[in-house]
Short mmCIF file of C-alpha atoms and ligand atoms in Angstrom, two decimals:
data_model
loop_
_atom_site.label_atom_id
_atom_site.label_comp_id
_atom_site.label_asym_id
_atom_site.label_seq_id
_atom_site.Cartn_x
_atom_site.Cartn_y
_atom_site.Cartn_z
CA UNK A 225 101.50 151.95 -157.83
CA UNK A 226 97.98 152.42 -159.60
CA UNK A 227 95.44 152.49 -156.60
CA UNK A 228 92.28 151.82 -159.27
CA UNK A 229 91.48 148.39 -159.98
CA UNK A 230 91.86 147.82 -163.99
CA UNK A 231 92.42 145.66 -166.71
CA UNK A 232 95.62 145.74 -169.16
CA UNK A 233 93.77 145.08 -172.14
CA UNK A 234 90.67 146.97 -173.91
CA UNK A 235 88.05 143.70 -173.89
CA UNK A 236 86.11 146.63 -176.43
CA UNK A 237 88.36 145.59 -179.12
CA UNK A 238 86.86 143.52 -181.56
CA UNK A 239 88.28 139.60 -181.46
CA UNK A 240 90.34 137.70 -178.55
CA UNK A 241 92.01 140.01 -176.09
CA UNK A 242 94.11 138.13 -173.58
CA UNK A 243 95.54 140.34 -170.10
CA UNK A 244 94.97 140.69 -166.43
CA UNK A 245 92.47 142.36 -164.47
CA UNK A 246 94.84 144.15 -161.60
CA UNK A 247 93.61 143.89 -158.52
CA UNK A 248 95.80 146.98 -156.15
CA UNK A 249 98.24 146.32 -153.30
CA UNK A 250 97.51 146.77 -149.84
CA UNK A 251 99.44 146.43 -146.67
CA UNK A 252 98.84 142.73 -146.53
CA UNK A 253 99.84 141.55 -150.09
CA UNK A 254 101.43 143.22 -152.97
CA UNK A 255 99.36 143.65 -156.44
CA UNK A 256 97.48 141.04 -157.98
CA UNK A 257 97.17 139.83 -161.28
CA UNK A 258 94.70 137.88 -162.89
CA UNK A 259 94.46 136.21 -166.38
CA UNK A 260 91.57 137.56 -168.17
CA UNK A 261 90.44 136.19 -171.80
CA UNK A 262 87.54 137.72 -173.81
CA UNK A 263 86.26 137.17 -177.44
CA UNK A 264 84.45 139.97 -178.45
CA UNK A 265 82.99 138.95 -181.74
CA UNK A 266 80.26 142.33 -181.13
CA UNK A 267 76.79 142.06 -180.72
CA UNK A 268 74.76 139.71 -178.92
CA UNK A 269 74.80 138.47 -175.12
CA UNK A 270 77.49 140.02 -173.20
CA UNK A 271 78.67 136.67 -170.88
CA UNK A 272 81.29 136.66 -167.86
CA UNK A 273 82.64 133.16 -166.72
CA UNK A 274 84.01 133.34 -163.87
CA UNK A 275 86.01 129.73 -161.49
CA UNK A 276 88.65 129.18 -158.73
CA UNK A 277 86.09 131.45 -156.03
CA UNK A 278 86.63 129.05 -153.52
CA UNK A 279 90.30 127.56 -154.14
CA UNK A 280 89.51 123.87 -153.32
CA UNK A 281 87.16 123.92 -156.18
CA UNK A 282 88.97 123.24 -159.45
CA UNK A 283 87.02 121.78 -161.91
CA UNK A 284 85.72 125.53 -162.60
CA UNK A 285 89.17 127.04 -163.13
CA UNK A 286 89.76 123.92 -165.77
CA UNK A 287 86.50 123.76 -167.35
CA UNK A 288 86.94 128.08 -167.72
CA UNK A 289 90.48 127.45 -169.31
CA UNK A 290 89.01 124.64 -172.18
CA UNK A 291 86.36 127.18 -173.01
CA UNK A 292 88.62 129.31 -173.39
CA UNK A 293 90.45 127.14 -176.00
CA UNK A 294 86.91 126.01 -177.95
CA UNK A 295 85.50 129.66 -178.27
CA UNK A 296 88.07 131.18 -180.88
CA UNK A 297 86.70 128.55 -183.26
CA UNK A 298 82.67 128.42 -181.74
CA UNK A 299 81.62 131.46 -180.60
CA UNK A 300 79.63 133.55 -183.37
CA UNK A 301 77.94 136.46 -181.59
CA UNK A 302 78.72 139.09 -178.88
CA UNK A 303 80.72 138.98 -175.83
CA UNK A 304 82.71 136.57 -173.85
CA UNK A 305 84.76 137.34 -170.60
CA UNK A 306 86.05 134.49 -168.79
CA UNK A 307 88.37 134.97 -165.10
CA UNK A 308 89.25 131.20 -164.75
CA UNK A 309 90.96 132.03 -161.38
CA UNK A 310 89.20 134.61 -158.97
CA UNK A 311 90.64 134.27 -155.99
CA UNK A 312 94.76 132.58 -156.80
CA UNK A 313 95.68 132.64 -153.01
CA UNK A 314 93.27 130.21 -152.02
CA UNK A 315 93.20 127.99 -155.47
CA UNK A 316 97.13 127.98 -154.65
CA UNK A 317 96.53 127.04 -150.91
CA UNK A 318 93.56 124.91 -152.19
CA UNK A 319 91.53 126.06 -149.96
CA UNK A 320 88.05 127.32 -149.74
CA UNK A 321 89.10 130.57 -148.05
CA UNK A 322 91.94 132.92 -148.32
CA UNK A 323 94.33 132.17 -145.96
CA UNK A 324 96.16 135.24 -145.36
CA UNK A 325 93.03 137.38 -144.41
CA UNK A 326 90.74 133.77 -143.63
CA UNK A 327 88.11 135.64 -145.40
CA UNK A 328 85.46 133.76 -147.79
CA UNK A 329 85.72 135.73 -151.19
CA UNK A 330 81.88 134.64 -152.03
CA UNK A 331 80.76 136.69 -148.82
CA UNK A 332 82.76 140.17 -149.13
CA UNK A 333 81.25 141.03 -152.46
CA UNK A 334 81.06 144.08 -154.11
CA UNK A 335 84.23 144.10 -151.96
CA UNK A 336 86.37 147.07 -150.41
CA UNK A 337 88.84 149.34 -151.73
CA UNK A 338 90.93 150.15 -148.80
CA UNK A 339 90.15 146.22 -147.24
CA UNK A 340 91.96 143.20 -147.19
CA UNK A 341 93.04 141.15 -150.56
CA UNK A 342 90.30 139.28 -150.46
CA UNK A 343 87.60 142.29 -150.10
CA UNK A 344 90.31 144.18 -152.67
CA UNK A 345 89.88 141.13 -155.39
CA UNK A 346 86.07 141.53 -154.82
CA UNK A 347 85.67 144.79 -155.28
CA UNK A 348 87.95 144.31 -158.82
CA UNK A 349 85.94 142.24 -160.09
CA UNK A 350 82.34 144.01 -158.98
CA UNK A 351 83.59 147.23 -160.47
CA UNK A 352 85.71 146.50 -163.98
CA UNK A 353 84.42 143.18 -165.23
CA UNK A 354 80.81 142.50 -163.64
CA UNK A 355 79.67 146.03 -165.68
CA UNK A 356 80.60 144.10 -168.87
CA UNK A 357 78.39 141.26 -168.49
CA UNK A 358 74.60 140.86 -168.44
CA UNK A 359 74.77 137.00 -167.26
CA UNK A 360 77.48 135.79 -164.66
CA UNK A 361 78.33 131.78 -164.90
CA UNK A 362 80.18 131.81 -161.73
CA UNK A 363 81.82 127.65 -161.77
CA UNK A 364 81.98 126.01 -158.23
CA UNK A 365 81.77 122.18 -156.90
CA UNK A 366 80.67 121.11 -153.90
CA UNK A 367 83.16 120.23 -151.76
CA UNK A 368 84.96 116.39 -151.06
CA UNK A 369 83.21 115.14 -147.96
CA UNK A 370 79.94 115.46 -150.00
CA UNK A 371 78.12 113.44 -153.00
CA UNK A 372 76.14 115.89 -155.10
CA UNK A 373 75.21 115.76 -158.42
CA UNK A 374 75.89 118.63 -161.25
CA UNK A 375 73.47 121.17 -160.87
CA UNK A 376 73.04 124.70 -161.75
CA UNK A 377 71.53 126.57 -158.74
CA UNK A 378 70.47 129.80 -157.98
CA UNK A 379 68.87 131.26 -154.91
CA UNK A 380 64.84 132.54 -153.98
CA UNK A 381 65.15 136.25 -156.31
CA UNK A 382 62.26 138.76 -154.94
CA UNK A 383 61.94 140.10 -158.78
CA UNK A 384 59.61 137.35 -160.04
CA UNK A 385 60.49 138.16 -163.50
CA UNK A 386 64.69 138.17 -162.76
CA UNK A 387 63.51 134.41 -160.78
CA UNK A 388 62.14 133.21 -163.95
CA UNK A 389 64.76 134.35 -166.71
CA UNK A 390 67.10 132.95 -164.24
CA UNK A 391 66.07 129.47 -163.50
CA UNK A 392 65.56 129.31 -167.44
CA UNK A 393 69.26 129.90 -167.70
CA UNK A 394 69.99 127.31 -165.46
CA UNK A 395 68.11 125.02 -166.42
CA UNK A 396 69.30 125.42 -169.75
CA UNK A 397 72.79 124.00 -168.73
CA UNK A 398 70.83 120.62 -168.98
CA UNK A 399 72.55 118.84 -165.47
CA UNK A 400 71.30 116.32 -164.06
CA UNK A 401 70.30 118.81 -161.45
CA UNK A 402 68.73 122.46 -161.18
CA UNK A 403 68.47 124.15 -157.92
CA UNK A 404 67.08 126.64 -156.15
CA UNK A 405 68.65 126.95 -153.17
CA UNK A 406 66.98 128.97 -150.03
CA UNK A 407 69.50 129.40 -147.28
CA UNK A 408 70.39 131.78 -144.95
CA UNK A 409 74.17 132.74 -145.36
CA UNK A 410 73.71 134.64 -148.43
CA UNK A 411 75.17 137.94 -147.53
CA UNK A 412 78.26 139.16 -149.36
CA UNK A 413 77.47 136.78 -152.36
CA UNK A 414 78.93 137.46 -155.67
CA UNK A 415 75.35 136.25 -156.55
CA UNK A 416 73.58 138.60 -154.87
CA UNK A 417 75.34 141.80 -156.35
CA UNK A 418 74.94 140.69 -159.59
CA UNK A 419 71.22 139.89 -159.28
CA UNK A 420 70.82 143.28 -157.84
CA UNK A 421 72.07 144.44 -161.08
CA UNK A 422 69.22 142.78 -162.86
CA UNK A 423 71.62 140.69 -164.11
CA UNK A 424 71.18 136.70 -164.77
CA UNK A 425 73.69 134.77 -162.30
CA UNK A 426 73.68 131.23 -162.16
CA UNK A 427 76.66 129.27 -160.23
CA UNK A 428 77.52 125.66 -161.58
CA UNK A 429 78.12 123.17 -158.19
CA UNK A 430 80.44 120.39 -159.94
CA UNK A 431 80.17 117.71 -157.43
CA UNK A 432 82.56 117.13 -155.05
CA UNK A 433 85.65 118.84 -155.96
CA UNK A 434 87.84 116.10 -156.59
CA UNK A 435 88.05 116.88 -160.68
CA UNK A 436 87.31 113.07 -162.61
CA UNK A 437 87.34 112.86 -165.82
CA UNK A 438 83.80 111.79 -166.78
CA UNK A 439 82.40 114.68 -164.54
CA UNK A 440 84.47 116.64 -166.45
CA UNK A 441 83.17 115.95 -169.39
CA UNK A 442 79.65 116.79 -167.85
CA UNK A 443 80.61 120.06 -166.92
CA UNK A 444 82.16 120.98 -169.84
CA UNK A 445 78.41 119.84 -171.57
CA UNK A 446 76.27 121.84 -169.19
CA UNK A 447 78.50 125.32 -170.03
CA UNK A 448 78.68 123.97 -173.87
CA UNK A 449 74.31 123.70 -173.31
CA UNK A 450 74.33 127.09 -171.93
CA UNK A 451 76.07 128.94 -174.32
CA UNK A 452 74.13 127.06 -177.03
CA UNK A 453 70.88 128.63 -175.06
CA UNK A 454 72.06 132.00 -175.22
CA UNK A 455 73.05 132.12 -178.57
CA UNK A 456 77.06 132.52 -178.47
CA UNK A 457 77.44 129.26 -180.32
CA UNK A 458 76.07 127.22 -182.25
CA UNK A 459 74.77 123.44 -182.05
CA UNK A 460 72.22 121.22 -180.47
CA UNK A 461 71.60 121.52 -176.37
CA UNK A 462 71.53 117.29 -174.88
CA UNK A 463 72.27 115.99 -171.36
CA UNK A 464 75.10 114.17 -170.56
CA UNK A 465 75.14 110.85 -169.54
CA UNK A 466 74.98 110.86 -165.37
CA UNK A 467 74.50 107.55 -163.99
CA UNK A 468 73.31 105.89 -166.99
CA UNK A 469 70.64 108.50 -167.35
CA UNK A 470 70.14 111.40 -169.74
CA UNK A 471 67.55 113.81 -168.24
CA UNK A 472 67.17 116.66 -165.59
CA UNK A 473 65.27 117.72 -163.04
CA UNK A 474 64.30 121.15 -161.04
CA UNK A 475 64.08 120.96 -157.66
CA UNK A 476 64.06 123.44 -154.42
CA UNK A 477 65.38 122.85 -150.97
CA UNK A 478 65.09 125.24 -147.85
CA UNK A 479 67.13 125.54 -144.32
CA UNK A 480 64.57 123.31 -142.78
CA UNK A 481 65.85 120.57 -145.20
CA UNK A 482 68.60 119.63 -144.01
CA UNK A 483 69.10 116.42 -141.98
CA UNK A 484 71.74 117.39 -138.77
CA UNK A 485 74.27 114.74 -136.83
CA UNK A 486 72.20 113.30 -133.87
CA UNK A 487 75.57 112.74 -132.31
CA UNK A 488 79.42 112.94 -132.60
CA UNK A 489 80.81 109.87 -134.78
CA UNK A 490 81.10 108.25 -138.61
CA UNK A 491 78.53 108.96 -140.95
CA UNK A 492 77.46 106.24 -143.26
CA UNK A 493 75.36 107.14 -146.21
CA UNK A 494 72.55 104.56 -147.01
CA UNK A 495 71.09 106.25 -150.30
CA UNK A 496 72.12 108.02 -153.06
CA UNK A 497 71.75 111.54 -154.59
CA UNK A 498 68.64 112.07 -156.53
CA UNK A 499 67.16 108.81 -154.81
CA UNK A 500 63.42 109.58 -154.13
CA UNK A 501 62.22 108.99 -150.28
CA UNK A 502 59.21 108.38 -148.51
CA UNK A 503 58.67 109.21 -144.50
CA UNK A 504 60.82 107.31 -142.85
CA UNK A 505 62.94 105.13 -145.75
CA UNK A 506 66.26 105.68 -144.33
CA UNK A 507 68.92 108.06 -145.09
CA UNK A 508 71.82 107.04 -143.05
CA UNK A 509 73.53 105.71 -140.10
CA UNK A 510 75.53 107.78 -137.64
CA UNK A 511 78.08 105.45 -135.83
CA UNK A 512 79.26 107.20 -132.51
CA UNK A 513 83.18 105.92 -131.80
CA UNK A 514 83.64 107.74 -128.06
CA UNK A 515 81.97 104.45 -126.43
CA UNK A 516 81.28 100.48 -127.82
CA UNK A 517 78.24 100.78 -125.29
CA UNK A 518 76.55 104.25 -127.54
CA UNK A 519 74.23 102.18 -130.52
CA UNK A 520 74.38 103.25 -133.87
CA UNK A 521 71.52 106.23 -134.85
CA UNK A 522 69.46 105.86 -138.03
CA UNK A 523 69.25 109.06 -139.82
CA UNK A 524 65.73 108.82 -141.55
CA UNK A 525 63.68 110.87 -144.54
CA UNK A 526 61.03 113.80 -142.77
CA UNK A 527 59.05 113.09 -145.48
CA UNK A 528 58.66 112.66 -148.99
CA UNK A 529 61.42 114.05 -151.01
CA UNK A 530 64.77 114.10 -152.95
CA UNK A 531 67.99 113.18 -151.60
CA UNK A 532 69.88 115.99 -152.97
CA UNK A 533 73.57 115.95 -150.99
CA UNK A 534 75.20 113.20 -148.77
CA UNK A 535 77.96 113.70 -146.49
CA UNK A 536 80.42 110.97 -147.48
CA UNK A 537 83.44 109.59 -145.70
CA UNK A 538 83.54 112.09 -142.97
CA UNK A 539 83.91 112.02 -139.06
CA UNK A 540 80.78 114.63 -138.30
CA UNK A 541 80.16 116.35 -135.02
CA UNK A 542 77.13 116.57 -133.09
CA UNK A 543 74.33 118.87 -135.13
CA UNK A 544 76.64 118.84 -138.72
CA UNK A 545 74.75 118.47 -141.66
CA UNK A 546 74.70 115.43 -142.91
CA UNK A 547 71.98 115.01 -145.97
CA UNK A 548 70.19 117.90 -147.78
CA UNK A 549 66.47 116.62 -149.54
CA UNK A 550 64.44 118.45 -151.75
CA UNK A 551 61.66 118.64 -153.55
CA UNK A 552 60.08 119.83 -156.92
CA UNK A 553 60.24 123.30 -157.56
CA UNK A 554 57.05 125.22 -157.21
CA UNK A 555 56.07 127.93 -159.44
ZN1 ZN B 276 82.18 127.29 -153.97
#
């Protein structure tokens, strides 16, 4: 067995190369391979898209394999890798972590060597493919028992100059949403190791996971907007049409943001994403089903904001997060 993590094609050739990127055995899975496509069409931006991170997020993985049916005929300049499956075991489980090791794949990067497969596909990937790239489109949604809106996000970057070229890039997807994201779980991000690369890194959230058609089609718009930005094809940048309106906005949100279950019970949303709320307009109503006698709980704005994510159809526990507002980004 080959201990090194590799790939079984040279992605230096000029002109499509399709292979896998081979992530080693270990004791707790055999050898891994993943399908890797890249145009190489020489100089110019060197690009890695990657999807399927968390496995019950696949609009990424389908959105990764169409561009990697539109690019022989639309890409014109340098490099494009795309991985439309990171992590197989949990697309295949569809489910957001691996389940043979229960590890998160988006919190043991650069990875191990010697660790489990999921630490073992991170390290693959942080070692052969991330050198190739100087921007990282990593493709996620945002999970079914939420309503969120396309965005491109990124997190607070201390190089203010990294920050900037960054948020550019995202916003140059054109969603109806760009984010910058503050929270405090950040450790082990495939994000993080990128950006301390210097490189650009922007991950795609396409709603909530449960792949429609029409948000599709955004999707496939925001990464088609992107690519037009950087310069690897050619054409005219627009928003797509999301809820009858063609326009996007930047916005940031911190920890403190988000609204928490009073109590056990049935959340009911009473506003939308990207509704604008004043102190006190209300947000939702948390129905507690342990007792007729408990009353219902409003859920209400802290102030004046963006409703950016809604918990939808969902039996919460006491203190889950159950809205997430925002605000317009500062600079
Ligand atoms: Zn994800």
């Amino acid at each position: 067995m080959n201990e090194i993590p590799h790939l079984t094609v040279d992605l230096d050739a000029p002109g499509v190369s399709r292979g896998h990127l081979v992530v080693p055995g270990g004791s707790d899975h055999g050898e891994l391979s993943l399908p890797v496509f890249s145009l190489n069409k020489g100089k110019g931006p060197r690009l890695l898209v990657t999807g399927g991170n968390h496995g019950n997020e696949l609009e990424g993985p389908l959105v990764a394999r169409r561009l990697i049916e539109s690019l022989p005929e639309t890409q014109t300049c340098g490099r494009v890798i795309v991985l439309p499956v990171l992590n197989p075991l949990a697309v295949e489980a569809w489910s957001r972590n691996t389940p043979l090791d229960g590890l998160n794949l988006n919190r043991v990067f650069p990875g191990r060597a010697g660790g489990s497969v999921t630490e073992r596909i991170a390290d693959a990937v942080s070692r052969v493919l991330l050198p190739m790239a100087d921007t990282v489109f990593d493709l996620h949604s945002f999970g079914p028992t939420w309503d969120f809106p396309p965005a491109a996000t990124t997190h607070p970057i201390a190089d203010p100059d990294l920050m900037a070229r960054t948020v550019r890039m995202a916003e140059a997807f054109k969603l109806p949403l760009t984010l910058v994201w503050d929270y405090n779980d950040t450790a082990g991000m495939f994000d993080i190791v990128a950006q301390n690369q210097g490189k650009v890194f922007v991950c795609t959230e396409f709603g909530g996971g449960t792949v429609g058609a029409d948000n599709l089609a955004i999707y496939e718009a925001g990464v088609r907007n992107a690519l037009i930005a950087l310069g690897l094809v050619e054409g005219k940048a627009e928003y797509p049409t999301f809820r009858q309106r063609k326009s996007g906005q930047t916005l940031e949100t911190h920890p403190y943001d988000e609204l928490k279950s009073p109590a056990a019970g049935i959340f009911e949303p009473r506003c939308s994403v990207l509704d604008q709320v004043k102190d006190g307009d209300l947000i939702g109503i948390l129905h507690p089903m342990d007792s007729l006698k408990a009353e219902s709980i409003d859920i209400r704005a802290p102030g004046t904001s963006i409703v950016l994510a809604i918990r939808s159809g969902a039996h919460v526990d006491v203190n889950e997060g159950v809205a997430l507002v925002a605000r317009p980004l500062k600079n």
